[in-house]
Short mmCIF file of C-alpha atoms and ligand atoms in Angstrom, two decimals:
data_model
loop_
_atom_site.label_atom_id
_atom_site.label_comp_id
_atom_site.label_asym_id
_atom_site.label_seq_id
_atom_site.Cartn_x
_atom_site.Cartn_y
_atom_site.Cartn_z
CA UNK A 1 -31.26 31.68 -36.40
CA UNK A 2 -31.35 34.67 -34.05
CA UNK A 3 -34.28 32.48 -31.96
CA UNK A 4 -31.77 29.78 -31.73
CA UNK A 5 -28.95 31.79 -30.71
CA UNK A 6 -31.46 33.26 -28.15
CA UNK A 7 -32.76 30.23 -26.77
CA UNK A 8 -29.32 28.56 -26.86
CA UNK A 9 -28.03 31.50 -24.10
CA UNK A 10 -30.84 31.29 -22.29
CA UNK A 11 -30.72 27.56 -21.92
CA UNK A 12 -26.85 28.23 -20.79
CA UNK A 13 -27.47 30.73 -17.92
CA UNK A 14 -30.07 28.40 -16.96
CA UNK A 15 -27.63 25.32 -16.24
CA UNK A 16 -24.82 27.65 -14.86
CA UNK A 17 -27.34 29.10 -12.42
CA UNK A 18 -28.54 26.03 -11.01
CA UNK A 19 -25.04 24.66 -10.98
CA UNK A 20 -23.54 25.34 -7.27
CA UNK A 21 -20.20 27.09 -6.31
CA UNK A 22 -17.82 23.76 -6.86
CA UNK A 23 -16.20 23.57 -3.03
CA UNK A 24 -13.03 21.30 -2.63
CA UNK A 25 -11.98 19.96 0.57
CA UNK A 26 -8.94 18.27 2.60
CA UNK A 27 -9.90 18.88 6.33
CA UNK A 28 -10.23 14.94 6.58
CA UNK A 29 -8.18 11.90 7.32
CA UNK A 30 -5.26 11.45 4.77
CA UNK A 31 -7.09 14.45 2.91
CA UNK A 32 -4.43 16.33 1.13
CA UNK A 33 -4.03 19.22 -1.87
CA UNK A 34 -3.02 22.39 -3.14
CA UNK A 35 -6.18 23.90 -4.43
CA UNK A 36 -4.36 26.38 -6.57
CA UNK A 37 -7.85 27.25 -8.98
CA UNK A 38 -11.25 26.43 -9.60
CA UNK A 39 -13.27 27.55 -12.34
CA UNK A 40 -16.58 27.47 -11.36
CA UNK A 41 -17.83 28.02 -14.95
CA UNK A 42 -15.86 25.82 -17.07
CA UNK A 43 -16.05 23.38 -13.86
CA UNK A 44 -12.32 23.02 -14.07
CA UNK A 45 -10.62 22.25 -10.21
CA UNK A 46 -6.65 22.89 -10.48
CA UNK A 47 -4.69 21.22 -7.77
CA UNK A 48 -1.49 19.67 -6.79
CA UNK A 49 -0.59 17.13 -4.38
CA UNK A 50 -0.47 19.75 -0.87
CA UNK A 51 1.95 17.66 1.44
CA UNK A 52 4.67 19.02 3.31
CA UNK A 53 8.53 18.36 1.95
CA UNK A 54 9.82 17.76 5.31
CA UNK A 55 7.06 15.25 5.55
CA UNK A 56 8.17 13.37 2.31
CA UNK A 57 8.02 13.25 -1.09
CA UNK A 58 4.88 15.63 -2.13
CA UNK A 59 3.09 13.31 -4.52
CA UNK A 60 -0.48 11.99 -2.67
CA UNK A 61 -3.90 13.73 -3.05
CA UNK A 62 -6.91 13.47 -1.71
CA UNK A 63 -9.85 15.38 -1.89
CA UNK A 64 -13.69 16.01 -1.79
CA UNK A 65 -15.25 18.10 -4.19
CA UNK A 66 -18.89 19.14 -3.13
CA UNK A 67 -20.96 21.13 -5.33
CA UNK A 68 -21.65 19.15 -8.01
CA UNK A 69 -24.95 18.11 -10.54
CA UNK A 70 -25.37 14.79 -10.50
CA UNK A 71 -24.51 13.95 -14.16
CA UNK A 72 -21.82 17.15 -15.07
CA UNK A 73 -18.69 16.01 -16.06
CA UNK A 74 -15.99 17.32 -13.74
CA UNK A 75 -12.04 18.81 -15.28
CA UNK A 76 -10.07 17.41 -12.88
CA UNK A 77 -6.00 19.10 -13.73
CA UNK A 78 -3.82 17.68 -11.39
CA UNK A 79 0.08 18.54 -11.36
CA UNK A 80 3.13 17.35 -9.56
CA UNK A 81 5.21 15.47 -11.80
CA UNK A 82 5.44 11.60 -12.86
CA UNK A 83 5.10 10.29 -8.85
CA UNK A 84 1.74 12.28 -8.30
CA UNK A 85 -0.11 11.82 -11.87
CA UNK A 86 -1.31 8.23 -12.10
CA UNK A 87 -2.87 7.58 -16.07
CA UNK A 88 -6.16 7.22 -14.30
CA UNK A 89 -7.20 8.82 -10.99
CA UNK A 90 -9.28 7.04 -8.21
CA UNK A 91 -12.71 8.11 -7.50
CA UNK A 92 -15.82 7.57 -5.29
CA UNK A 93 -19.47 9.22 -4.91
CA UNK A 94 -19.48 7.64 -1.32
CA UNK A 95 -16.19 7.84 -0.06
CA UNK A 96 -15.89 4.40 0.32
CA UNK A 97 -16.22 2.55 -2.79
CA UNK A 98 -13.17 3.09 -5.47
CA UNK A 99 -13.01 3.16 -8.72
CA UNK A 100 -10.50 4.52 -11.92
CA UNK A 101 -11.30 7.52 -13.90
CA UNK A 102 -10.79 6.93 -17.69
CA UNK A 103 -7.31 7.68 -18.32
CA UNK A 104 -6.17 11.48 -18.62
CA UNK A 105 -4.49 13.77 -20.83
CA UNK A 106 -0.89 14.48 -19.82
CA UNK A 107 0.61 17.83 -20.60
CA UNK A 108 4.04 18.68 -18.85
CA UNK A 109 4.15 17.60 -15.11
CA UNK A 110 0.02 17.52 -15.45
CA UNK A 111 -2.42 15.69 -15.94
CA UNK A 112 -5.84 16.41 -16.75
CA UNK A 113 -9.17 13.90 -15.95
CA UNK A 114 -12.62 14.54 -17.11
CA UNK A 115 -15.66 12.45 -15.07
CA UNK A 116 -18.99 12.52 -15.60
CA UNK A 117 -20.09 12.24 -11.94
CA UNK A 118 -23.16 11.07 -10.58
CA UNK A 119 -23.48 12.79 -7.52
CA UNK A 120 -23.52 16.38 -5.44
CA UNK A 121 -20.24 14.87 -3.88
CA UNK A 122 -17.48 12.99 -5.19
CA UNK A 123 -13.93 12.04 -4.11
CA UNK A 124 -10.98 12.05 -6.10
CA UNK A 125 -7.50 10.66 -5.03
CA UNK A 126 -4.08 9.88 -6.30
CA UNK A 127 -4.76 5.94 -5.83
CA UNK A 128 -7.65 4.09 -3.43
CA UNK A 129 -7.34 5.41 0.10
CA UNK A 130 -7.04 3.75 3.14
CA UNK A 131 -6.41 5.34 6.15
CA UNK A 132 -5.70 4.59 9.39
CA UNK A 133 -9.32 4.48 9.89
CA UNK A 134 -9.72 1.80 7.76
CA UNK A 135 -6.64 -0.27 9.14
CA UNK A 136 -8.26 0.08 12.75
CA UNK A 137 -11.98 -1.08 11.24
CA UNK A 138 -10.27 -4.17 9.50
CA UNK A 139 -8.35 -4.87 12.04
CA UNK A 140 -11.43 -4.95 14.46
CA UNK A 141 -13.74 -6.54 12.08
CA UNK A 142 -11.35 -9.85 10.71
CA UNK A 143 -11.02 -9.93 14.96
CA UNK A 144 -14.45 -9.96 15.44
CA UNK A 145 -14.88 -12.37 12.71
CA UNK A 146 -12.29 -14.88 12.61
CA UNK A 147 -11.91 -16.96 15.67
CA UNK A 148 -8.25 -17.24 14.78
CA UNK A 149 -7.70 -13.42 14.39
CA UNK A 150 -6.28 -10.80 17.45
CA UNK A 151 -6.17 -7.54 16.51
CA UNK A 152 -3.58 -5.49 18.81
CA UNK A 153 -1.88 -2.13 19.07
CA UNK A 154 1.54 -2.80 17.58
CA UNK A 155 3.13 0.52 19.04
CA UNK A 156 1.66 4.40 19.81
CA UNK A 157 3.16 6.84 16.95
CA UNK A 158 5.51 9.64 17.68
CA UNK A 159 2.12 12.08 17.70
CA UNK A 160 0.27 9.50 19.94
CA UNK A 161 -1.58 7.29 17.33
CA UNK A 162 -2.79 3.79 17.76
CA UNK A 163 -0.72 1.59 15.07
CA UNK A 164 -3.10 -1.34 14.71
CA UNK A 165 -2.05 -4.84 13.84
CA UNK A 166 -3.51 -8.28 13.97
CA UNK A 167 -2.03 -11.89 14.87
CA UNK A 168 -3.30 -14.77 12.97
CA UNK A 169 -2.94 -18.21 13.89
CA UNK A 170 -5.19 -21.25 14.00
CA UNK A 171 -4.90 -24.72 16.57
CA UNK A 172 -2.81 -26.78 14.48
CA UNK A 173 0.97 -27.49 14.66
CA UNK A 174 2.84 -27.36 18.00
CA UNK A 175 4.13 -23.64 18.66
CA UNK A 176 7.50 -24.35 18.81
CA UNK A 177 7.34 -25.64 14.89
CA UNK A 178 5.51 -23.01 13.66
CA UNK A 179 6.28 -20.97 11.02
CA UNK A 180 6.54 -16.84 11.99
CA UNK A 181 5.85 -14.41 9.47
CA UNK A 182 5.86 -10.45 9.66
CA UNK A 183 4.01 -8.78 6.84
CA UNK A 184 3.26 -5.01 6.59
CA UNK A 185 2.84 -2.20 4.53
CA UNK A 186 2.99 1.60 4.54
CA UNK A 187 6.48 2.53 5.58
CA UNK A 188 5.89 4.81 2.61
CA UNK A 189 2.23 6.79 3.33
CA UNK A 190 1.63 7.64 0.28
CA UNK A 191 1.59 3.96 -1.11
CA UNK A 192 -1.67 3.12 -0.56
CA UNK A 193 -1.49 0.13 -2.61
CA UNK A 194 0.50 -1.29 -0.21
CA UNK A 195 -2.73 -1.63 2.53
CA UNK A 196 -5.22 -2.55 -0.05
CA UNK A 197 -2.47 -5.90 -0.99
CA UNK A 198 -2.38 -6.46 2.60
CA UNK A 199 -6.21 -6.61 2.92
CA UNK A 200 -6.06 -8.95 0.20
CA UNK A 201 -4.16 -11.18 1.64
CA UNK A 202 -5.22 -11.09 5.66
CA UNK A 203 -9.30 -11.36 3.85
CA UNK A 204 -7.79 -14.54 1.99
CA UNK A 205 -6.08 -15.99 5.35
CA UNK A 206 -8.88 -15.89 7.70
CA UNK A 207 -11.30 -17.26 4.81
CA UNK A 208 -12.37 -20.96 4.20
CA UNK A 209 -9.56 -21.56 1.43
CA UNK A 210 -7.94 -25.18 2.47
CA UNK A 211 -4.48 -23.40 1.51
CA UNK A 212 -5.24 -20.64 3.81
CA UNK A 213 -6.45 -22.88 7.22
CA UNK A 214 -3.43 -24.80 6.47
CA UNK A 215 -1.26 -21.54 6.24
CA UNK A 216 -3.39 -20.21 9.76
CA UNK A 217 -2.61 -24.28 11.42
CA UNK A 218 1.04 -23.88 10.67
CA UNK A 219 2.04 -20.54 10.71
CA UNK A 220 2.02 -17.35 13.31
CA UNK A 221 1.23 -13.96 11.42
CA UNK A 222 1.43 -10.66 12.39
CA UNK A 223 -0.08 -7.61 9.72
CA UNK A 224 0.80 -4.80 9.63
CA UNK A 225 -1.50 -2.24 7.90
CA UNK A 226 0.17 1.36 8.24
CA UNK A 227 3.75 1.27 9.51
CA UNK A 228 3.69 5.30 9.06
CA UNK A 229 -0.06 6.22 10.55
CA UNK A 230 0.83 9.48 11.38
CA UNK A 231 1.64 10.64 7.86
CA UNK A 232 -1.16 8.40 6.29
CA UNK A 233 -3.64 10.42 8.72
CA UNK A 234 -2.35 13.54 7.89
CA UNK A 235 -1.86 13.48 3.98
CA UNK A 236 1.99 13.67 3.44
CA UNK A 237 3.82 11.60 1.67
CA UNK A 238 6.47 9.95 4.12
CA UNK A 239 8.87 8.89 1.57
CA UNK A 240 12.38 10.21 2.32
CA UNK A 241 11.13 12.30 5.28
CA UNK A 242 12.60 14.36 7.68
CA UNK A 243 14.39 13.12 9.91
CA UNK A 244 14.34 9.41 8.52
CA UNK A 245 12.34 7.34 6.04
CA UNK A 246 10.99 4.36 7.75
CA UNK A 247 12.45 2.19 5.17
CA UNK A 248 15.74 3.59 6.05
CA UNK A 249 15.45 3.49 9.68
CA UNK A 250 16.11 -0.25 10.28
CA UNK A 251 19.20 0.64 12.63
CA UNK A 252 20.17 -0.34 16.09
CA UNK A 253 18.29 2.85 17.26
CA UNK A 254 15.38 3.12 15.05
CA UNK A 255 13.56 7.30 15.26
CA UNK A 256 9.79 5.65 14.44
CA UNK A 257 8.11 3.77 16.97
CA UNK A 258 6.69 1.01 14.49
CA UNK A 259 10.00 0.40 13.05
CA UNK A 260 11.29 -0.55 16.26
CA UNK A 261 8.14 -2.61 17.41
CA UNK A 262 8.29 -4.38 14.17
CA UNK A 263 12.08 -5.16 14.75
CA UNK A 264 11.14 -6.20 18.67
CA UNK A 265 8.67 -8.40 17.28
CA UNK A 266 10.64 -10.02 14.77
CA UNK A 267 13.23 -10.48 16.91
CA UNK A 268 11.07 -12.48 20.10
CA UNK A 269 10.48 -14.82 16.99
CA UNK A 270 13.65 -15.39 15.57
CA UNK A 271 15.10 -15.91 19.17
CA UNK A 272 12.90 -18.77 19.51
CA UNK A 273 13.51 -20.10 16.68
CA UNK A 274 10.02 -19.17 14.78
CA UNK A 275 10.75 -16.91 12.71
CA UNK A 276 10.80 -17.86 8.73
CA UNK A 277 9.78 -14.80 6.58
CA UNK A 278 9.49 -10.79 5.86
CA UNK A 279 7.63 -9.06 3.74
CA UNK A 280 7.12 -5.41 3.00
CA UNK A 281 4.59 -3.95 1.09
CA UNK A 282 5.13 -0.93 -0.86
CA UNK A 283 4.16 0.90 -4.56
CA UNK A 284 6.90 1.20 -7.24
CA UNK A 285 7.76 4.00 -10.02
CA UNK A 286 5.46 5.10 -12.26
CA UNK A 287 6.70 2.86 -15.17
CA UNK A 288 6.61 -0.36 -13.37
CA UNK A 289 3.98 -2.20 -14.99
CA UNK A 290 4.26 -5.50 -13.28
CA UNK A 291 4.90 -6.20 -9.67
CA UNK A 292 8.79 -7.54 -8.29
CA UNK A 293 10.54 -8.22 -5.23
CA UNK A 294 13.64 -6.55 -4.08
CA UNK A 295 15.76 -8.48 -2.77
CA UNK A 296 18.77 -8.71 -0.22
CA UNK A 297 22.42 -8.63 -1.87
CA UNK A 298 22.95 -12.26 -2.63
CA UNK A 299 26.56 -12.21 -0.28
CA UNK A 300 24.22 -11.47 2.80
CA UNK A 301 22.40 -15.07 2.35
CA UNK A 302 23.64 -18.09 3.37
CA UNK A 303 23.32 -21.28 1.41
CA UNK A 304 20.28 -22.17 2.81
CA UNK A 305 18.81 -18.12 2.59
CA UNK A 306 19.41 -18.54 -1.08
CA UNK A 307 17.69 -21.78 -1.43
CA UNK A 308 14.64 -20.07 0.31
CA UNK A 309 14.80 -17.09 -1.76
CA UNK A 310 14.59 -19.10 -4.87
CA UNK A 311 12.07 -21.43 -3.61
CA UNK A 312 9.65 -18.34 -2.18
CA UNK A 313 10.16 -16.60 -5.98
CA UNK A 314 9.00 -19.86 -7.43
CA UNK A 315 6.60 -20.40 -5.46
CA UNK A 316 5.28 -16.18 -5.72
CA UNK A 317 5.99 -16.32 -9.65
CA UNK A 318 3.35 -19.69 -9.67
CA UNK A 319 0.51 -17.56 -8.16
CA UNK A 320 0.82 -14.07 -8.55
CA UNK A 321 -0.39 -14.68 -12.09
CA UNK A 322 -2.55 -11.45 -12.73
CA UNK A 323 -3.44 -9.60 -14.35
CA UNK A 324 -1.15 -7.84 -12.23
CA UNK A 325 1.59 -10.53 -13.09
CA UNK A 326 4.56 -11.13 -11.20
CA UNK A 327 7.34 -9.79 -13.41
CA UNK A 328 10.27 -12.14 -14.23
CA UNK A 329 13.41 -10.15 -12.68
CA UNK A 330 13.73 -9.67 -9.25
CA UNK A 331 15.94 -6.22 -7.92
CA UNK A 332 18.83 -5.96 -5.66
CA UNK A 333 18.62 -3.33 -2.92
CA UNK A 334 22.26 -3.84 -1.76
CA UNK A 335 25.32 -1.03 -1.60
CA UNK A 336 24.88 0.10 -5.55
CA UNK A 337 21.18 0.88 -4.85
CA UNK A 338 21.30 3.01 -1.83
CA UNK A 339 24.01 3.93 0.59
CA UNK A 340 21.72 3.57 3.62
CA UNK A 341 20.72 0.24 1.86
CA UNK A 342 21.53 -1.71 5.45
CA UNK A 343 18.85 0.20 6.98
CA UNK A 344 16.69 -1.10 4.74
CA UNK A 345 13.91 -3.22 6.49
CA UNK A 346 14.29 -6.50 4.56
CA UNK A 347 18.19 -5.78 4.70
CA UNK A 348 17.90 -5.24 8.25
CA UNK A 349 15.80 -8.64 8.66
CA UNK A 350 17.95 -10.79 6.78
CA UNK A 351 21.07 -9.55 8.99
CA UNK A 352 19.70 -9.74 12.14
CA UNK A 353 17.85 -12.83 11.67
CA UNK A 354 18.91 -16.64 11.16
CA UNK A 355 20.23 -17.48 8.04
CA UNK A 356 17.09 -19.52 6.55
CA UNK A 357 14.67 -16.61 6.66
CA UNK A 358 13.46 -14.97 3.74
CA UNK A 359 12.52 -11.19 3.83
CA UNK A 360 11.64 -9.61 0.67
CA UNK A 361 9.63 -6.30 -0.33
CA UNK A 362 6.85 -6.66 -2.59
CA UNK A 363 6.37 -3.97 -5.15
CA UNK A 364 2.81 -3.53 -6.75
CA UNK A 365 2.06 -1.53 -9.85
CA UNK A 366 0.05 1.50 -9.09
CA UNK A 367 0.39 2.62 -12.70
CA UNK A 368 -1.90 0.25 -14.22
CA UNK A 369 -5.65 -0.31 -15.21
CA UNK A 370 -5.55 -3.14 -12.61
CA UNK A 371 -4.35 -1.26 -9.45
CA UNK A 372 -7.39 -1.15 -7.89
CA UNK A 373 -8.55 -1.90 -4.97
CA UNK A 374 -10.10 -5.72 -6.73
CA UNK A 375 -6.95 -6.13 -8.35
CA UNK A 376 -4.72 -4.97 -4.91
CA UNK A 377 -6.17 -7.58 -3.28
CA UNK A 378 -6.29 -10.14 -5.68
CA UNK A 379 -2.29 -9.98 -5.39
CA UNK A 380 -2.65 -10.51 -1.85
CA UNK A 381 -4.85 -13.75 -2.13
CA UNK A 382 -1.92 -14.66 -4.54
CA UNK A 383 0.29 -14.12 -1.95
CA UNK A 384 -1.34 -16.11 0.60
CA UNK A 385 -1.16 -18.92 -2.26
CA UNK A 386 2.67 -18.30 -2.79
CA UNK A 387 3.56 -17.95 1.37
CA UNK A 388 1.17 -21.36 1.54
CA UNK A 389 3.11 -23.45 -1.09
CA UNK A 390 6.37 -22.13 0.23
CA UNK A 391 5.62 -23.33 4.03
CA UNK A 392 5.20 -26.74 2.68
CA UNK A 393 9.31 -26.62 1.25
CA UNK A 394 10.15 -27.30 5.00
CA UNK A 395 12.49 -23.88 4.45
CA UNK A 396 14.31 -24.73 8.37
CA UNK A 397 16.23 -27.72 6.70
CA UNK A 398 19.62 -27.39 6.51
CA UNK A 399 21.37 -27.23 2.88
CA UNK A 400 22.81 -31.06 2.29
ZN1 ZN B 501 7.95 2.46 -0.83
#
């Protein structure tokens, strides 16, 4: 017995010398924590989501954790409270490549993930990234790809950022019948989701689908990736912000620069009569299992707007079948929801636009075994479907 005991030390002191010093990072793009301990025997890295207040709600993280064995399991104990512990956390051993953790063990406001990793280096986040890097690449590379694809700066941020977009159309249908529609995501950093949706569905439109050339013949679209790049880039969370949340700066003098280049854009459309439909793509609570809309208050549509609505929710509940599956209520963002619910961007859309367009935000579980990045962007093909098969409901014709 004593021999075992022996050997059993010596076998110990072995593994914990050749282990490294575990070394967490956030000096990168959208990087963000509060490393508040790591236990470099137990292999146990403490943090908590290290955004600024004044910069939003402090519930993202993001960081690199160097140091590692290929093959140790790493204690990942994250806090923050319900917004910033998802039941599994996202993880990569290449930074680009996402993928869930098995789900943790919750105790209090924490949270606490164990991964066997298979690498010196490994990334751990509160969902799949995607920065502003990655908006710029896509945009670029669906630009490069797609004859039918322009990728443009929609608007320099406050701190001088690019915010890139891209226009979609195809040859098809005279200009002056085309359809117009404004998609983006990101007024809330944080909600990466959001992005990875949008990929989805801009991937989907520029491929060889019939439903999507038909979409690209008919239609004018403009993506948005990252309304708030400044925020994404530097790891805060953007929601209710200092001085305004995007989604609550849809005024006649909008603070962000991309909320009024959005509402510039929109509006050349709708004065010329092409513009149809908004959508806005964000992440919901915690306990939101299944994606909805929110809607406009039903006494800001017209006739016809409510026709639309109804037809577009059809049309969305038809194809955005899962497994992250449409749920069967729709929600009201009118007066009872917020009191700066006019400044809301859909709000704002439907009030400022004509009466037949349809502007909706679309809000996709991040709570879920299926929010990742596959099943993000498998909405967004679904969406493609849904914004296809609505087109075809002639949604300009007056209500009889
Ligand atoms: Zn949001």
């Amino acid at each position: 017995m004593r021999h075992g005991v022996l050997a059993l030390l010596l076998v110990a002191s072995s593994v914990a010398a050749s282990a490294a010093d575990l070394v967490v990072s956030t000096d990168f793009e959208g990087g963000s924590a509060d490393v508040e301990a790591v236990d470099q025997e137990n292999r146990v890295v403490r943090i908590s989501p290290g955004g600024q207040r004044k910069r939003g709600w402090v519930c993202w993280w993001y960081v690199r954790i160097d140091g590692l064995v290929p093959g140790e399991t790493l204690v990942l104990d994250v806090g923050g409270g319900v917004w910033a512990t998802p039941d599994r956390a996202t993880f990569s051993t290449d930074g680009k490549t996402w993928q869930q953790t098995e789900r943790g063990k919750r105790a209090g406001q924490r949270i606490v993930f164990r991964q066997k990793c298979d690498a010196e280096t490994v990334w751990f986040a509160w969902g799949p990234p995607f920065t502003p890097t990655d908006a710029t690449a896509l945009c670029e590379r669906i630009a490069e790809e797609s004859p039918h694809a322009e990728s443009f700066v929609l608007c320099k941020t406050r701190r001088g950022r690019p915010t890139p977009a891209l226009r979609i159309r195809q040859d098809g249908v005279a200009n002056e019948e085309r359809y117009g529609l404004w998609i983006q995501a990101r007024q809330h950093a944080w909600e990466s989701g959001g992005s990875w949706v949008g990929r989805g569905f801009v991937e989907w439109l520029v491929s060889d689908d019939p439903d999507a050339e038909r979409l690209r013949k008919s239609a004018v679209v403009t993506f948005v990736p990252i309304m708030d790049v400044d925020n994404t880039a530097e790891g805060h969370g953007g929601k209710n912000q200092s001085p305004q949340d995007h989604n609550r700066d849809w005024t006649d003098q909008p603070y962000w620069r991309a909320v009024e280049a959005a509402q510039a854009g929109i509006g050349k459309l709708d004065v010329a009569g092409r513009f149809d439909l908004f959508v806005d793509l964000h992440n919901p609570g915690a306990n939101d299992r299944r994606p909805f809309f929110y809607t406009p208050p039903a006494d800001l549509l017209s006739k016809r707007g409510q026709r639309n609505l109804a037809a577009f929710v059809a049309a969305a509940k038809e194809e955005i079948v899962g497994p992250l599956e449409l749920a069967d209520k729709q929600r009201v963002s009118g007066a009872g929801y917020d009191k700066a619910w006019r400044a809301i961007s859909k709000n704002w859309v439907t009030e400022h636009t004509r009466d037949h367009v349809v502007a909706v935000t679309l809000e996709t579980s991040w709570n879920t075994p299926h929010s990742t990045t596959d099943g993000y962007q498998r909405v967004g093909r679904e969406l493609g479907e849904a914004i296809a098969t609505y087109f075809e409901q002639s949604p300009r014709t007056p209500v009889e």
